[in-house]
Amino acid sequence: MFVSEIEEQNSEFKITPYLSDNLGNLDNIFIFLETYQKSPKYDSVDIVYQIVNPKNKDEYRSSRKTFSLKNNQQIFFPLVKPVSLKNGSYFLRVTALKPSRTSDSNFTPSEILSVSERAFEITPSISNQVLTNLDKSIRQLKYVAYQSDIDYINQAPDPEEKKKRFLEFWKKLDPTPSTEYNEAFEEYYERVYYANANFKSYIEGWQTDRGMVYIVLGPPATIQTQSDFYSNRNYEIWNYANRTFIFVDYSGFGDYRLYSPPTFNEKYSYR
């Protein structure tokens, strides 16, 4: 079992199971095991865990750790997530071995008592991606923040203070401040990434007119495409509940510009 938090209460440990298969969102994660012995053959057991890629090659292998087997035991220890792990699917393989006096992680088949596996994934959350490229993420605030807000964040004396100011800005917009999950933050940057993936032209998608409208208002109810035979121009018409936006590709290379209304100055607001 993966565990996200361990808390000691009255000489006992309270654990918080982590039920998701995606470990990309967590900096700290623990492995939780329960050991059972049908017959009292050993007083202790050695544990080795491996992070294995789909080709059954080790990405990480721990050293041996020895645990007592007196009565049934609950065991937990931190899982090392190598920095080298790329996005993708992996297996956590935990092997119980006959006790030895070595910390060597290598072992032979004859030493194996039991093996357990669990699949997991590494997929970074939006918040991790946003904070990895903080300066760019601050520039992308233009559809939710005023220039004075952006200037205040950028004028921070050091990177840590800049990050703090950035997170404080989003905390003020959090519709559920009592929880860790900030719906406004997640929705906004999901729209930014969608715009980058779908509206890129000569510039990144979030900077285009379609990207701007999408980030502020979200996906339209319907999209219509039209072509003008005489002008050889393509149009996209985005229909929302009570408004319509028309974009024109003047160049013929997918560089759609807002035609109607001629300007758009609204800010994003979580709805």
PDB file of C-alpha atoms in Angstrom:
ATOM      1  CA  MET A   1       0.000   0.000   0.000  1.00  0.00           C
ATOM      2  CA  PHE A   2       1.126   3.552  -0.683  1.00  0.00           C
ATOM      3  CA  VAL A   3       0.782   5.953   2.251  1.00  0.00           C
ATOM      4  CA  SER A   4       0.883   9.744   1.943  1.00  0.00           C
ATOM      5  CA  GLU A   5       1.021  10.607   5.642  1.00  0.00           C
ATOM      6  CA  ILE A   6       2.012   8.919   8.893  1.00  0.00           C
ATOM      7  CA  GLU A   7       1.092  10.472  12.225  1.00  0.00           C
ATOM      8  CA  GLU A   8       1.919   9.186  15.706  1.00  0.00           C
ATOM      9  CA  GLN A   9      -0.995   9.304  18.152  1.00  0.00           C
ATOM     10  CA  ASN A  10      -0.836   7.834  21.651  1.00  0.00           C
ATOM     11  CA  SER A  11       2.134   5.603  20.807  1.00  0.00           C
ATOM     12  CA  GLU A  12       0.327   4.301  17.734  1.00  0.00           C
ATOM     13  CA  PHE A  13       0.661   5.281  14.113  1.00  0.00           C
ATOM     14  CA  LYS A  14      -2.217   6.692  12.103  1.00  0.00           C
ATOM     15  CA  ILE A  15      -1.715   6.300   8.367  1.00  0.00           C
ATOM     16  CA  THR A  16      -3.390   8.018   5.423  1.00  0.00           C
ATOM     17  CA  PRO A  17      -3.601   5.624   2.446  1.00  0.00           C
ATOM     18  CA  TYR A  18      -2.805   7.092  -0.968  1.00  0.00           C
ATOM     19  CA  LEU A  19      -5.304   5.473  -3.319  1.00  0.00           C
ATOM     20  CA  SER A  20      -4.261   7.005  -6.627  1.00  0.00           C
ATOM     21  CA  ASP A  21      -1.836   5.190  -8.934  1.00  0.00           C
ATOM     22  CA  ASN A  22      -0.238   8.510  -9.915  1.00  0.00           C
ATOM     23  CA  LEU A  23       2.772   9.320  -7.736  1.00  0.00           C
ATOM     24  CA  GLY A  24       3.800  12.330  -9.810  1.00  0.00           C
ATOM     25  CA  ASN A  25       1.898  14.678  -7.506  1.00  0.00           C
ATOM     26  CA  LEU A  26       3.693  13.724  -4.288  1.00  0.00           C
ATOM     27  CA  ASP A  27       7.113  14.624  -2.950  1.00  0.00           C
ATOM     28  CA  ASN A  28       6.829  12.235   0.007  1.00  0.00           C
ATOM     29  CA  ILE A  29       5.340   8.761  -0.180  1.00  0.00           C
ATOM     30  CA  PHE A  30       5.689   5.698   2.037  1.00  0.00           C
ATOM     31  CA  ILE A  31       5.419   1.967   1.439  1.00  0.00           C
ATOM     32  CA  PHE A  32       3.225   0.143   3.950  1.00  0.00           C
ATOM     33  CA  LEU A  33       3.468  -3.633   4.415  1.00  0.00           C
ATOM     34  CA  GLU A  34       2.003  -6.231   6.720  1.00  0.00           C
ATOM     35  CA  THR A  35       4.003  -9.408   7.325  1.00  0.00           C
ATOM     36  CA  TYR A  36       2.493 -12.755   8.281  1.00  0.00           C
ATOM     37  CA  GLN A  37       4.296 -15.984   9.104  1.00  0.00           C
ATOM     38  CA  LYS A  38       2.470 -19.312   8.998  1.00  0.00           C
ATOM     39  CA  SER A  39       5.172 -21.064  11.001  1.00  0.00           C
ATOM     40  CA  PRO A  40       7.809 -19.398  13.206  1.00  0.00           C
ATOM     41  CA  LYS A  41      10.739 -20.324  11.013  1.00  0.00           C
ATOM     42  CA  TYR A  42      12.470 -16.908  11.042  1.00  0.00           C
ATOM     43  CA  ASP A  43      12.745 -14.170  13.650  1.00  0.00           C
ATOM     44  CA  SER A  44      13.312 -11.500  10.998  1.00  0.00           C
ATOM     45  CA  VAL A  45      13.003 -10.856   7.297  1.00  0.00           C
ATOM     46  CA  ASP A  46      14.969  -8.753   4.818  1.00  0.00           C
ATOM     47  CA  ILE A  47      13.054  -6.440   2.493  1.00  0.00           C
ATOM     48  CA  VAL A  48      14.257  -5.096  -0.858  1.00  0.00           C
ATOM     49  CA  TYR A  49      12.084  -2.993  -3.122  1.00  0.00           C
ATOM     50  CA  GLN A  50      12.593  -2.171  -6.776  1.00  0.00           C
ATOM     51  CA  ILE A  51      11.091   0.374  -9.149  1.00  0.00           C
ATOM     52  CA  VAL A  52      10.842  -1.503 -12.432  1.00  0.00           C
ATOM     53  CA  ASN A  53      10.081  -0.094 -15.882  1.00  0.00           C
ATOM     54  CA  PRO A  54       7.833  -1.824 -18.469  1.00  0.00           C
ATOM     55  CA  LYS A  55      10.909  -3.595 -19.889  1.00  0.00           C
ATOM     56  CA  ASN A  56      11.476  -5.210 -16.464  1.00  0.00           C
ATOM     57  CA  LYS A  57      14.659  -3.190 -15.931  1.00  0.00           C
ATOM     58  CA  ASP A  58      15.451  -1.649 -12.567  1.00  0.00           C
ATOM     59  CA  GLU A  59      15.122   2.124 -12.319  1.00  0.00           C
ATOM     60  CA  TYR A  60      15.901   1.901  -8.616  1.00  0.00           C
ATOM     61  CA  ARG A  61      16.729  -0.852  -6.136  1.00  0.00           C
ATOM     62  CA  SER A  62      16.890  -0.281  -2.393  1.00  0.00           C
ATOM     63  CA  SER A  63      19.412  -1.763  -0.021  1.00  0.00           C
ATOM     64  CA  ARG A  64      18.269  -4.587   2.257  1.00  0.00           C
ATOM     65  CA  LYS A  65      16.326  -3.584   5.322  1.00  0.00           C
ATOM     66  CA  THR A  66      15.813  -6.062   8.158  1.00  0.00           C
ATOM     67  CA  PHE A  67      12.523  -6.196  10.074  1.00  0.00           C
ATOM     68  CA  SER A  68      11.455  -8.295  13.036  1.00  0.00           C
ATOM     69  CA  LEU A  69       8.913 -11.072  12.506  1.00  0.00           C
ATOM     70  CA  LYS A  70       7.878 -11.438  16.126  1.00  0.00           C
ATOM     71  CA  ASN A  71       4.105 -11.599  15.803  1.00  0.00           C
ATOM     72  CA  ASN A  72       2.549 -10.075  12.701  1.00  0.00           C
ATOM     73  CA  GLN A  73       4.260  -6.831  11.830  1.00  0.00           C
ATOM     74  CA  GLN A  74       3.188  -3.595  10.172  1.00  0.00           C
ATOM     75  CA  ILE A  75       6.104  -2.101   8.298  1.00  0.00           C
ATOM     76  CA  PHE A  76       6.425   1.254   6.591  1.00  0.00           C
ATOM     77  CA  PHE A  77       9.383   3.064   5.099  1.00  0.00           C
ATOM     78  CA  PRO A  78       9.888   5.960   2.659  1.00  0.00           C
ATOM     79  CA  LEU A  79       9.827   5.279  -1.057  1.00  0.00           C
ATOM     80  CA  VAL A  80      12.694   6.886  -2.944  1.00  0.00           C
ATOM     81  CA  LYS A  81      11.475   8.420  -6.204  1.00  0.00           C
ATOM     82  CA  PRO A  82      14.548   8.840  -8.421  1.00  0.00           C
ATOM     83  CA  VAL A  83      14.808  12.204 -10.167  1.00  0.00           C
ATOM     84  CA  SER A  84      15.582  10.273 -13.354  1.00  0.00           C
ATOM     85  CA  LEU A  85      12.074   8.778 -13.495  1.00  0.00           C
ATOM     86  CA  LYS A  86      10.330  10.071 -16.594  1.00  0.00           C
ATOM     87  CA  ASN A  87       6.607  10.256 -17.149  1.00  0.00           C
ATOM     88  CA  GLY A  88       5.239   6.775 -17.658  1.00  0.00           C
ATOM     89  CA  SER A  89       4.172   3.509 -16.058  1.00  0.00           C
ATOM     90  CA  TYR A  90       6.208   1.509 -13.542  1.00  0.00           C
ATOM     91  CA  PHE A  91       5.938  -1.342 -11.063  1.00  0.00           C
ATOM     92  CA  LEU A  92       6.851  -1.295  -7.396  1.00  0.00           C
ATOM     93  CA  ARG A  93       8.184  -4.762  -6.584  1.00  0.00           C
ATOM     94  CA  VAL A  94       8.713  -5.642  -2.920  1.00  0.00           C
ATOM     95  CA  THR A  95      10.641  -8.832  -2.150  1.00  0.00           C
ATOM     96  CA  ALA A  96      10.825 -10.535   1.242  1.00  0.00           C
ATOM     97  CA  LEU A  97      14.104 -12.425   1.679  1.00  0.00           C
ATOM     98  CA  LYS A  98      15.582 -14.849   4.155  1.00  0.00           C
ATOM     99  CA  PRO A  99      17.483 -12.855   6.773  1.00  0.00           C
ATOM    100  CA  SER A 100      21.162 -12.260   6.174  1.00  0.00           C
ATOM    101  CA  ARG A 101      23.907 -10.098   7.573  1.00  0.00           C
ATOM    102  CA  THR A 102      24.458  -8.068   4.448  1.00  0.00           C
ATOM    103  CA  SER A 103      22.936  -4.840   3.147  1.00  0.00           C
ATOM    104  CA  ASP A 104      23.646  -5.881  -0.439  1.00  0.00           C
ATOM    105  CA  SER A 105      20.547  -5.366  -2.577  1.00  0.00           C
ATOM    106  CA  ASN A 106      21.380  -8.294  -4.852  1.00  0.00           C
ATOM    107  CA  PHE A 107      19.871 -11.668  -4.032  1.00  0.00           C
ATOM    108  CA  THR A 108      19.431 -15.150  -5.462  1.00  0.00           C
ATOM    109  CA  PRO A 109      16.128 -16.938  -6.174  1.00  0.00           C
ATOM    110  CA  SER A 110      16.777 -19.316  -3.286  1.00  0.00           C
ATOM    111  CA  GLU A 111      16.630 -16.382  -0.827  1.00  0.00           C
ATOM    112  CA  ILE A 112      13.151 -15.253  -1.872  1.00  0.00           C
ATOM    113  CA  LEU A 113      10.301 -15.840   0.574  1.00  0.00           C
ATOM    114  CA  SER A 114       7.617 -13.712  -1.050  1.00  0.00           C
ATOM    115  CA  VAL A 115       7.155 -11.107  -3.810  1.00  0.00           C
ATOM    116  CA  SER A 116       4.458  -8.456  -4.150  1.00  0.00           C
ATOM    117  CA  GLU A 117       3.971  -5.938  -6.974  1.00  0.00           C
ATOM    118  CA  ARG A 118       1.893  -2.846  -7.605  1.00  0.00           C
ATOM    119  CA  ALA A 119       1.656  -0.722 -10.738  1.00  0.00           C
ATOM    120  CA  PHE A 120       1.948   3.059 -10.559  1.00  0.00           C
ATOM    121  CA  GLU A 121       2.416   6.034 -12.848  1.00  0.00           C
ATOM    122  CA  ILE A 122       4.464   9.199 -12.902  1.00  0.00           C
ATOM    123  CA  THR A 123       2.357  12.009 -14.324  1.00  0.00           C
ATOM    124  CA  PRO A 124       3.191  15.453 -12.916  1.00  0.00           C
ATOM    125  CA  SER A 125       0.229  17.519 -11.779  1.00  0.00           C
ATOM    126  CA  ILE A 126      -0.568  20.875 -13.288  1.00  0.00           C
ATOM    127  CA  SER A 127       0.759  22.610 -10.167  1.00  0.00           C
ATOM    128  CA  ASN A 128       4.133  20.896 -10.540  1.00  0.00           C
ATOM    129  CA  GLN A 129       4.361  21.906 -14.192  1.00  0.00           C
ATOM    130  CA  VAL A 130       3.338  25.479 -13.417  1.00  0.00           C
ATOM    131  CA  LEU A 131       5.897  25.913 -10.643  1.00  0.00           C
ATOM    132  CA  THR A 132       8.679  24.306 -12.685  1.00  0.00           C
ATOM    133  CA  ASN A 133       8.536  27.226 -15.136  1.00  0.00           C
ATOM    134  CA  LEU A 134       7.403  29.945 -12.759  1.00  0.00           C
ATOM    135  CA  ASP A 135       8.446  32.984 -14.808  1.00  0.00           C
ATOM    136  CA  LYS A 136       6.404  31.802 -17.773  1.00  0.00           C
ATOM    137  CA  SER A 137       3.467  30.926 -15.531  1.00  0.00           C
ATOM    138  CA  ILE A 138       3.562  34.464 -14.144  1.00  0.00           C
ATOM    139  CA  ARG A 139       3.388  35.908 -17.669  1.00  0.00           C
ATOM    140  CA  GLN A 140       0.386  33.684 -18.303  1.00  0.00           C
ATOM    141  CA  LEU A 141      -1.485  35.466 -15.499  1.00  0.00           C
ATOM    142  CA  LYS A 142      -2.400  38.249 -17.941  1.00  0.00           C
ATOM    143  CA  TYR A 143      -5.985  36.959 -18.352  1.00  0.00           C
ATOM    144  CA  VAL A 144      -6.708  36.723 -14.632  1.00  0.00           C
ATOM    145  CA  ALA A 145      -4.459  39.332 -12.989  1.00  0.00           C
ATOM    146  CA  TYR A 146      -3.924  43.038 -13.447  1.00  0.00           C
ATOM    147  CA  GLN A 147      -0.500  44.330 -14.439  1.00  0.00           C
ATOM    148  CA  SER A 148       0.034  45.658 -10.917  1.00  0.00           C
ATOM    149  CA  ASP A 149      -0.429  42.115  -9.552  1.00  0.00           C
ATOM    150  CA  ILE A 150       2.094  40.710 -12.022  1.00  0.00           C
ATOM    151  CA  ASP A 151       4.580  43.499 -11.272  1.00  0.00           C
ATOM    152  CA  TYR A 152       4.299  42.834  -7.540  1.00  0.00           C
ATOM    153  CA  ILE A 153       5.092  39.142  -8.019  1.00  0.00           C
ATOM    154  CA  ASN A 154       8.006  39.858 -10.371  1.00  0.00           C
ATOM    155  CA  GLN A 155       9.515  42.441  -8.028  1.00  0.00           C
ATOM    156  CA  ALA A 156      10.131  39.812  -5.350  1.00  0.00           C
ATOM    157  CA  PRO A 157      13.733  39.964  -4.071  1.00  0.00           C
ATOM    158  CA  ASP A 158      14.450  36.255  -4.598  1.00  0.00           C
ATOM    159  CA  PRO A 159      12.927  33.148  -6.254  1.00  0.00           C
ATOM    160  CA  GLU A 160      11.385  31.811  -3.038  1.00  0.00           C
ATOM    161  CA  GLU A 161       9.587  35.078  -2.364  1.00  0.00           C
ATOM    162  CA  LYS A 162       8.423  35.187  -5.989  1.00  0.00           C
ATOM    163  CA  LYS A 163       6.934  31.709  -5.636  1.00  0.00           C
ATOM    164  CA  LYS A 164       5.314  32.710  -2.344  1.00  0.00           C
ATOM    165  CA  ARG A 165       3.691  35.798  -3.892  1.00  0.00           C
ATOM    166  CA  PHE A 166       2.492  33.765  -6.871  1.00  0.00           C
ATOM    167  CA  LEU A 167       0.830  31.184  -4.622  1.00  0.00           C
ATOM    168  CA  GLU A 168      -0.645  33.909  -2.413  1.00  0.00           C
ATOM    169  CA  PHE A 169      -2.247  35.483  -5.480  1.00  0.00           C
ATOM    170  CA  TRP A 170      -3.960  32.189  -6.321  1.00  0.00           C
ATOM    171  CA  LYS A 171      -4.929  31.545  -2.706  1.00  0.00           C
ATOM    172  CA  LYS A 172      -7.050  34.703  -2.798  1.00  0.00           C
ATOM    173  CA  LEU A 173      -8.994  33.229  -5.737  1.00  0.00           C
ATOM    174  CA  ASP A 174      -9.413  29.761  -4.226  1.00  0.00           C
ATOM    175  CA  PRO A 175     -13.156  28.964  -4.008  1.00  0.00           C
ATOM    176  CA  THR A 176     -12.464  26.343  -1.309  1.00  0.00           C
ATOM    177  CA  PRO A 177      -9.649  27.824   0.826  1.00  0.00           C
ATOM    178  CA  SER A 178     -10.064  25.192   3.550  1.00  0.00           C
ATOM    179  CA  THR A 179      -8.845  22.451   1.168  1.00  0.00           C
ATOM    180  CA  GLU A 180      -5.475  21.945  -0.523  1.00  0.00           C
ATOM    181  CA  TYR A 181      -7.029  21.725  -3.990  1.00  0.00           C
ATOM    182  CA  ASN A 182      -7.474  25.115  -5.670  1.00  0.00           C
ATOM    183  CA  GLU A 183     -10.141  24.692  -8.342  1.00  0.00           C
ATOM    184  CA  ALA A 184      -9.514  28.112  -9.897  1.00  0.00           C
ATOM    185  CA  PHE A 185      -5.765  27.508 -10.252  1.00  0.00           C
ATOM    186  CA  GLU A 186      -6.261  24.066 -11.785  1.00  0.00           C
ATOM    187  CA  GLU A 187      -8.988  25.198 -14.200  1.00  0.00           C
ATOM    188  CA  TYR A 188      -7.058  28.252 -15.351  1.00  0.00           C
ATOM    189  CA  TYR A 189      -3.845  26.407 -16.173  1.00  0.00           C
ATOM    190  CA  GLU A 190      -5.713  23.471 -17.707  1.00  0.00           C
ATOM    191  CA  ARG A 191      -7.139  26.023 -20.129  1.00  0.00           C
ATOM    192  CA  VAL A 192      -3.685  27.493 -20.732  1.00  0.00           C
ATOM    193  CA  TYR A 193      -2.310  24.063 -21.646  1.00  0.00           C
ATOM    194  CA  TYR A 194      -5.315  23.297 -23.826  1.00  0.00           C
ATOM    195  CA  ALA A 195      -4.820  26.589 -25.653  1.00  0.00           C
ATOM    196  CA  ASN A 196      -1.144  25.797 -26.230  1.00  0.00           C
ATOM    197  CA  ALA A 197      -2.023  22.390 -27.646  1.00  0.00           C
ATOM    198  CA  ASN A 198      -4.834  23.563 -29.932  1.00  0.00           C
ATOM    199  CA  PHE A 199      -4.405  27.214 -30.925  1.00  0.00           C
ATOM    200  CA  LYS A 200      -0.700  27.617 -31.641  1.00  0.00           C
ATOM    201  CA  SER A 201       0.192  29.707 -34.702  1.00  0.00           C
ATOM    202  CA  TYR A 202       3.198  32.005 -34.969  1.00  0.00           C
ATOM    203  CA  ILE A 203       3.052  32.340 -31.210  1.00  0.00           C
ATOM    204  CA  GLU A 204       2.106  30.015 -28.369  1.00  0.00           C
ATOM    205  CA  GLY A 205      -1.570  29.136 -28.143  1.00  0.00           C
ATOM    206  CA  TRP A 206      -2.185  30.964 -24.863  1.00  0.00           C
ATOM    207  CA  GLN A 207      -1.114  34.250 -26.506  1.00  0.00           C
ATOM    208  CA  THR A 208      -3.487  33.977 -29.481  1.00  0.00           C
ATOM    209  CA  ASP A 209      -6.940  35.550 -29.639  1.00  0.00           C
ATOM    210  CA  ARG A 210      -8.639  32.156 -29.542  1.00  0.00           C
ATOM    211  CA  GLY A 211      -6.466  31.163 -26.601  1.00  0.00           C
ATOM    212  CA  MET A 212      -7.383  34.369 -24.771  1.00  0.00           C
ATOM    213  CA  VAL A 213     -11.132  33.825 -25.151  1.00  0.00           C
ATOM    214  CA  TYR A 214     -10.851  30.127 -24.299  1.00  0.00           C
ATOM    215  CA  ILE A 215      -8.839  30.754 -21.130  1.00  0.00           C
ATOM    216  CA  VAL A 216     -11.237  33.444 -19.879  1.00  0.00           C
ATOM    217  CA  LEU A 217     -14.571  31.873 -20.845  1.00  0.00           C
ATOM    218  CA  GLY A 218     -13.813  28.189 -21.281  1.00  0.00           C
ATOM    219  CA  PRO A 219     -14.950  25.994 -24.180  1.00  0.00           C
ATOM    220  CA  PRO A 220     -17.748  27.383 -26.377  1.00  0.00           C
ATOM    221  CA  ALA A 221     -21.048  25.553 -26.678  1.00  0.00           C
ATOM    222  CA  THR A 222     -20.544  25.156 -30.438  1.00  0.00           C
ATOM    223  CA  ILE A 223     -17.919  26.020 -33.041  1.00  0.00           C
ATOM    224  CA  GLN A 224     -18.787  26.681 -36.678  1.00  0.00           C
ATOM    225  CA  THR A 225     -16.279  26.976 -39.508  1.00  0.00           C
ATOM    226  CA  GLN A 226     -16.894  28.906 -42.717  1.00  0.00           C
ATOM    227  CA  SER A 227     -14.884  29.852 -45.791  1.00  0.00           C
ATOM    228  CA  ASP A 228     -15.324  32.975 -47.897  1.00  0.00           C
ATOM    229  CA  PHE A 229     -14.759  32.080 -51.544  1.00  0.00           C
ATOM    230  CA  TYR A 230     -14.136  35.660 -52.660  1.00  0.00           C
ATOM    231  CA  SER A 231     -11.696  36.707 -49.933  1.00  0.00           C
ATOM    232  CA  ASN A 232     -10.220  33.202 -49.539  1.00  0.00           C
ATOM    233  CA  ARG A 233     -10.453  33.559 -45.780  1.00  0.00           C
ATOM    234  CA  ASN A 234     -11.478  31.020 -43.168  1.00  0.00           C
ATOM    235  CA  TYR A 235     -13.707  31.875 -40.224  1.00  0.00           C
ATOM    236  CA  GLU A 236     -14.385  30.264 -36.865  1.00  0.00           C
ATOM    237  CA  ILE A 237     -17.557  31.215 -35.027  1.00  0.00           C
ATOM    238  CA  TRP A 238     -17.641  30.419 -31.316  1.00  0.00           C
ATOM    239  CA  ASN A 239     -21.081  30.398 -29.733  1.00  0.00           C
ATOM    240  CA  TYR A 240     -21.570  30.766 -25.999  1.00  0.00           C
ATOM    241  CA  ALA A 241     -24.876  30.916 -24.119  1.00  0.00           C
ATOM    242  CA  ASN A 242     -25.433  34.617 -24.712  1.00  0.00           C
ATOM    243  CA  ARG A 243     -22.612  35.788 -26.984  1.00  0.00           C
ATOM    244  CA  THR A 244     -20.743  34.977 -30.165  1.00  0.00           C
ATOM    245  CA  PHE A 245     -17.110  35.454 -31.196  1.00  0.00           C
ATOM    246  CA  ILE A 246     -15.903  35.468 -34.795  1.00  0.00           C
ATOM    247  CA  PHE A 247     -12.244  34.744 -35.609  1.00  0.00           C
ATOM    248  CA  VAL A 248     -10.719  35.278 -39.055  1.00  0.00           C
ATOM    249  CA  ASP A 249      -7.638  33.615 -40.518  1.00  0.00           C
ATOM    250  CA  TYR A 250      -6.285  36.490 -42.603  1.00  0.00           C
ATOM    251  CA  SER A 251      -3.022  34.764 -43.524  1.00  0.00           C
ATOM    252  CA  GLY A 252      -4.321  31.325 -44.463  1.00  0.00           C
ATOM    253  CA  PHE A 253      -1.867  29.686 -42.033  1.00  0.00           C
ATOM    254  CA  GLY A 254      -4.186  29.188 -39.065  1.00  0.00           C
ATOM    255  CA  ASP A 255      -3.413  32.547 -37.465  1.00  0.00           C
ATOM    256  CA  TYR A 256      -6.965  33.370 -36.384  1.00  0.00           C
ATOM    257  CA  ARG A 257      -7.593  36.916 -35.155  1.00  0.00           C
ATOM    258  CA  LEU A 258     -10.610  38.190 -33.263  1.00  0.00           C
ATOM    259  CA  TYR A 259     -12.926  39.986 -35.687  1.00  0.00           C
ATOM    260  CA  SER A 260     -16.122  40.403 -33.701  1.00  0.00           C
ATOM    261  CA  PRO A 261     -16.320  41.816 -31.136  1.00  0.00           C
ATOM    262  CA  PRO A 262     -13.268  43.891 -32.089  1.00  0.00           C
ATOM    263  CA  THR A 263     -11.888  43.908 -28.531  1.00  0.00           C
ATOM    264  CA  PHE A 264     -12.074  41.644 -25.496  1.00  0.00           C
ATOM    265  CA  ASN A 265     -10.811  42.815 -22.107  1.00  0.00           C
ATOM    266  CA  GLU A 266     -12.526  40.535 -19.608  1.00  0.00           C
ATOM    267  CA  LYS A 267     -10.679  38.634 -16.889  1.00  0.00           C
ATOM    268  CA  TYR A 268     -10.969  34.990 -15.930  1.00  0.00           C
ATOM    269  CA  SER A 269     -13.247  34.244 -12.990  1.00  0.00           C
ATOM    270  CA  TYR A 270     -13.957  30.819 -11.541  1.00  0.00           C
ATOM    271  CA  ARG A 271     -17.631  30.037 -12.017  1.00  0.00           C
TER     272      ARG A 271
END
